[in-house]
Amino acid sequence: PTSLSFLYALATRWAWEAVAFRCETHPHEVLSMEQDLNGDTILHWACFGSPPLFVIETILETCPSLATIPNRKGYLPLHTACCYRASSGVIR
């Protein structure tokens, strides 16, 4: 997409409390499963940015299928979490 959602913008800025709140108040932005030019979803960004566990849980509770979407490199959000040393809770 040429214009990414406000939720996506929050995720790329690692504004975790705001991301969780936006997921709850605007679930359609999560459910759209938008990807940036690299194919990253908000879940990829969250896994890259060392978020608190509740953020990952909120995203996945809203749209569990985000966990299965690879980016252009073929990385799932789990791969991103492992590469960037996310907490063990996030990886589980």
JSON list of C-alpha atoms in Angstrom, two decimals:
[
{"chain": "A", "resi": 1, "resn": "PRO", "atom": "CA", "xyz": [0.00, 0.00, 0.00]},
{"chain": "A", "resi": 2, "resn": "THR", "atom": "CA", "xyz": [1.09, 3.53, -0.62]},
{"chain": "A", "resi": 3, "resn": "SER", "atom": "CA", "xyz": [-0.47, 4.83, 2.58]},
{"chain": "A", "resi": 4, "resn": "LEU", "atom": "CA", "xyz": [0.03, 2.72, 5.67]},
{"chain": "A", "resi": 5, "resn": "SER", "atom": "CA", "xyz": [-2.37, 2.83, 8.60]},
{"chain": "A", "resi": 6, "resn": "PHE", "atom": "CA", "xyz": [-1.84, 4.83, 11.75]},
{"chain": "A", "resi": 7, "resn": "LEU", "atom": "CA", "xyz": [-1.39, 1.52, 13.61]},
{"chain": "A", "resi": 8, "resn": "TYR", "atom": "CA", "xyz": [1.47, 0.62, 11.29]},
{"chain": "A", "resi": 9, "resn": "ALA", "atom": "CA", "xyz": [3.06, 4.03, 11.86]},
{"chain": "A", "resi": 10, "resn": "LEU", "atom": "CA", "xyz": [2.88, 3.49, 15.62]},
{"chain": "A", "resi": 11, "resn": "ALA", "atom": "CA", "xyz": [4.50, 0.07, 15.29]},
{"chain": "A", "resi": 12, "resn": "THR", "atom": "CA", "xyz": [7.39, 1.43, 13.23]},
{"chain": "A", "resi": 13, "resn": "ARG", "atom": "CA", "xyz": [7.97, 4.02, 15.97]},
{"chain": "A", "resi": 14, "resn": "TRP", "atom": "CA", "xyz": [7.80, 1.33, 18.66]},
{"chain": "A", "resi": 15, "resn": "ALA", "atom": "CA", "xyz": [5.05, 3.18, 20.54]},
{"chain": "A", "resi": 16, "resn": "TRP", "atom": "CA", "xyz": [3.96, -0.04, 22.23]},
{"chain": "A", "resi": 17, "resn": "GLU", "atom": "CA", "xyz": [1.27, 1.20, 24.59]},
{"chain": "A", "resi": 18, "resn": "ALA", "atom": "CA", "xyz": [-0.33, 3.09, 21.71]},
{"chain": "A", "resi": 19, "resn": "VAL", "atom": "CA", "xyz": [-0.05, 0.03, 19.43]},
{"chain": "A", "resi": 20, "resn": "ALA", "atom": "CA", "xyz": [-1.91, -2.16, 21.93]},
{"chain": "A", "resi": 21, "resn": "PHE", "atom": "CA", "xyz": [-4.59, 0.48, 22.43]},
{"chain": "A", "resi": 22, "resn": "ARG", "atom": "CA", "xyz": [-5.01, 1.00, 18.69]},
{"chain": "A", "resi": 23, "resn": "CYS", "atom": "CA", "xyz": [-5.32, -2.78, 18.13]},
{"chain": "A", "resi": 24, "resn": "GLU", "atom": "CA", "xyz": [-8.17, -2.86, 20.61]},
{"chain": "A", "resi": 25, "resn": "THR", "atom": "CA", "xyz": [-9.95, 0.23, 19.30]},
{"chain": "A", "resi": 26, "resn": "HIS", "atom": "CA", "xyz": [-9.30, -0.22, 15.55]},
{"chain": "A", "resi": 27, "resn": "PRO", "atom": "CA", "xyz": [-9.07, -3.99, 14.96]},
{"chain": "A", "resi": 28, "resn": "HIS", "atom": "CA", "xyz": [-9.75, -3.52, 11.24]},
{"chain": "A", "resi": 29, "resn": "GLU", "atom": "CA", "xyz": [-6.25, -2.03, 10.93]},
{"chain": "A", "resi": 30, "resn": "VAL", "atom": "CA", "xyz": [-4.79, -5.28, 12.28]},
{"chain": "A", "resi": 31, "resn": "LEU", "atom": "CA", "xyz": [-7.15, -7.47, 10.28]},
{"chain": "A", "resi": 32, "resn": "SER", "atom": "CA", "xyz": [-6.14, -5.74, 7.03]},
{"chain": "A", "resi": 33, "resn": "MET", "atom": "CA", "xyz": [-2.78, -7.54, 7.37]},
{"chain": "A", "resi": 34, "resn": "GLU", "atom": "CA", "xyz": [-1.07, -4.70, 5.50]},
{"chain": "A", "resi": 35, "resn": "GLN", "atom": "CA", "xyz": [2.57, -5.04, 4.54]},
{"chain": "A", "resi": 36, "resn": "ASP", "atom": "CA", "xyz": [5.19, -2.42, 3.78]},
{"chain": "A", "resi": 37, "resn": "LEU", "atom": "CA", "xyz": [7.48, -2.49, 0.74]},
{"chain": "A", "resi": 38, "resn": "ASN", "atom": "CA", "xyz": [9.66, -5.13, 2.45]},
{"chain": "A", "resi": 39, "resn": "GLY", "atom": "CA", "xyz": [6.62, -7.28, 3.15]},
{"chain": "A", "resi": 40, "resn": "ASP", "atom": "CA", "xyz": [6.78, -6.62, 6.88]},
{"chain": "A", "resi": 41, "resn": "THR", "atom": "CA", "xyz": [3.54, -6.57, 8.86]},
{"chain": "A", "resi": 42, "resn": "ILE", "atom": "CA", "xyz": [2.98, -4.81, 12.17]},
{"chain": "A", "resi": 43, "resn": "LEU", "atom": "CA", "xyz": [3.84, -8.12, 13.83]},
{"chain": "A", "resi": 44, "resn": "HIS", "atom": "CA", "xyz": [7.25, -8.18, 12.10]},
{"chain": "A", "resi": 45, "resn": "TRP", "atom": "CA", "xyz": [7.87, -4.64, 13.35]},
{"chain": "A", "resi": 46, "resn": "ALA", "atom": "CA", "xyz": [6.75, -5.54, 16.83]},
{"chain": "A", "resi": 47, "resn": "CYS", "atom": "CA", "xyz": [9.04, -8.59, 16.91]},
{"chain": "A", "resi": 48, "resn": "PHE", "atom": "CA", "xyz": [11.94, -6.43, 15.72]},
{"chain": "A", "resi": 49, "resn": "GLY", "atom": "CA", "xyz": [11.43, -3.71, 18.30]},
{"chain": "A", "resi": 50, "resn": "SER", "atom": "CA", "xyz": [11.62, -5.67, 21.58]},
{"chain": "A", "resi": 51, "resn": "PRO", "atom": "CA", "xyz": [8.07, -4.91, 22.70]},
{"chain": "A", "resi": 52, "resn": "PRO", "atom": "CA", "xyz": [6.48, -5.97, 25.97]},
{"chain": "A", "resi": 53, "resn": "LEU", "atom": "CA", "xyz": [4.79, -9.35, 25.69]},
{"chain": "A", "resi": 54, "resn": "PHE", "atom": "CA", "xyz": [1.30, -7.85, 26.03]},
{"chain": "A", "resi": 55, "resn": "VAL", "atom": "CA", "xyz": [1.75, -6.05, 22.69]},
{"chain": "A", "resi": 56, "resn": "ILE", "atom": "CA", "xyz": [2.46, -9.29, 20.81]},
{"chain": "A", "resi": 57, "resn": "GLU", "atom": "CA", "xyz": [-0.45, -10.96, 22.60]},
{"chain": "A", "resi": 58, "resn": "THR", "atom": "CA", "xyz": [-2.80, -8.13, 21.68]},
{"chain": "A", "resi": 59, "resn": "ILE", "atom": "CA", "xyz": [-1.79, -8.21, 18.01]},
{"chain": "A", "resi": 60, "resn": "LEU", "atom": "CA", "xyz": [-2.11, -12.00, 17.82]},
{"chain": "A", "resi": 61, "resn": "GLU", "atom": "CA", "xyz": [-5.43, -12.09, 19.69]},
{"chain": "A", "resi": 62, "resn": "THR", "atom": "CA", "xyz": [-6.80, -9.68, 17.08]},
{"chain": "A", "resi": 63, "resn": "CYS", "atom": "CA", "xyz": [-5.32, -11.44, 14.05]},
{"chain": "A", "resi": 64, "resn": "PRO", "atom": "CA", "xyz": [-3.61, -14.80, 14.71]},
{"chain": "A", "resi": 65, "resn": "SER", "atom": "CA", "xyz": [-2.88, -15.34, 11.02]},
{"chain": "A", "resi": 66, "resn": "LEU", "atom": "CA", "xyz": [-0.28, -12.53, 11.08]},
{"chain": "A", "resi": 67, "resn": "ALA", "atom": "CA", "xyz": [2.10, -15.09, 12.58]},
{"chain": "A", "resi": 68, "resn": "THR", "atom": "CA", "xyz": [2.05, -17.03, 9.29]},
{"chain": "A", "resi": 69, "resn": "ILE", "atom": "CA", "xyz": [2.79, -14.19, 6.86]},
{"chain": "A", "resi": 70, "resn": "PRO", "atom": "CA", "xyz": [6.37, -14.08, 5.58]},
{"chain": "A", "resi": 71, "resn": "ASN", "atom": "CA", "xyz": [8.06, -10.88, 4.46]},
{"chain": "A", "resi": 72, "resn": "ARG", "atom": "CA", "xyz": [9.90, -10.58, 1.13]},
{"chain": "A", "resi": 73, "resn": "LYS", "atom": "CA", "xyz": [12.96, -12.32, 2.58]},
{"chain": "A", "resi": 74, "resn": "GLY", "atom": "CA", "xyz": [10.73, -15.24, 3.58]},
{"chain": "A", "resi": 75, "resn": "TYR", "atom": "CA", "xyz": [10.99, -14.43, 7.30]},
{"chain": "A", "resi": 76, "resn": "LEU", "atom": "CA", "xyz": [8.01, -15.02, 9.52]},
{"chain": "A", "resi": 77, "resn": "PRO", "atom": "CA", "xyz": [7.58, -12.71, 12.51]},
{"chain": "A", "resi": 78, "resn": "LEU", "atom": "CA", "xyz": [9.02, -15.52, 14.64]},
{"chain": "A", "resi": 79, "resn": "HIS", "atom": "CA", "xyz": [12.24, -15.43, 12.61]},
{"chain": "A", "resi": 80, "resn": "THR", "atom": "CA", "xyz": [12.43, -11.68, 13.14]},
{"chain": "A", "resi": 81, "resn": "ALA", "atom": "CA", "xyz": [11.91, -12.12, 16.89]},
{"chain": "A", "resi": 82, "resn": "CYS", "atom": "CA", "xyz": [14.72, -14.68, 17.06]},
{"chain": "A", "resi": 83, "resn": "CYS", "atom": "CA", "xyz": [17.11, -12.62, 14.91]},
{"chain": "A", "resi": 84, "resn": "TYR", "atom": "CA", "xyz": [16.64, -9.55, 17.07]},
{"chain": "A", "resi": 85, "resn": "ARG", "atom": "CA", "xyz": [16.74, -11.38, 20.39]},
{"chain": "A", "resi": 86, "resn": "ALA", "atom": "CA", "xyz": [13.19, -10.82, 21.52]},
{"chain": "A", "resi": 87, "resn": "SER", "atom": "CA", "xyz": [12.33, -11.99, 25.02]},
{"chain": "A", "resi": 88, "resn": "SER", "atom": "CA", "xyz": [11.60, -15.67, 25.53]},
{"chain": "A", "resi": 89, "resn": "GLY", "atom": "CA", "xyz": [7.95, -14.79, 26.21]},
{"chain": "A", "resi": 90, "resn": "VAL", "atom": "CA", "xyz": [7.62, -13.14, 22.81]},
{"chain": "A", "resi": 91, "resn": "ILE", "atom": "CA", "xyz": [9.26, -16.09, 21.07]},
{"chain": "A", "resi": 92, "resn": "ARG", "atom": "CA", "xyz": [6.94, -18.58, 22.75]}
]
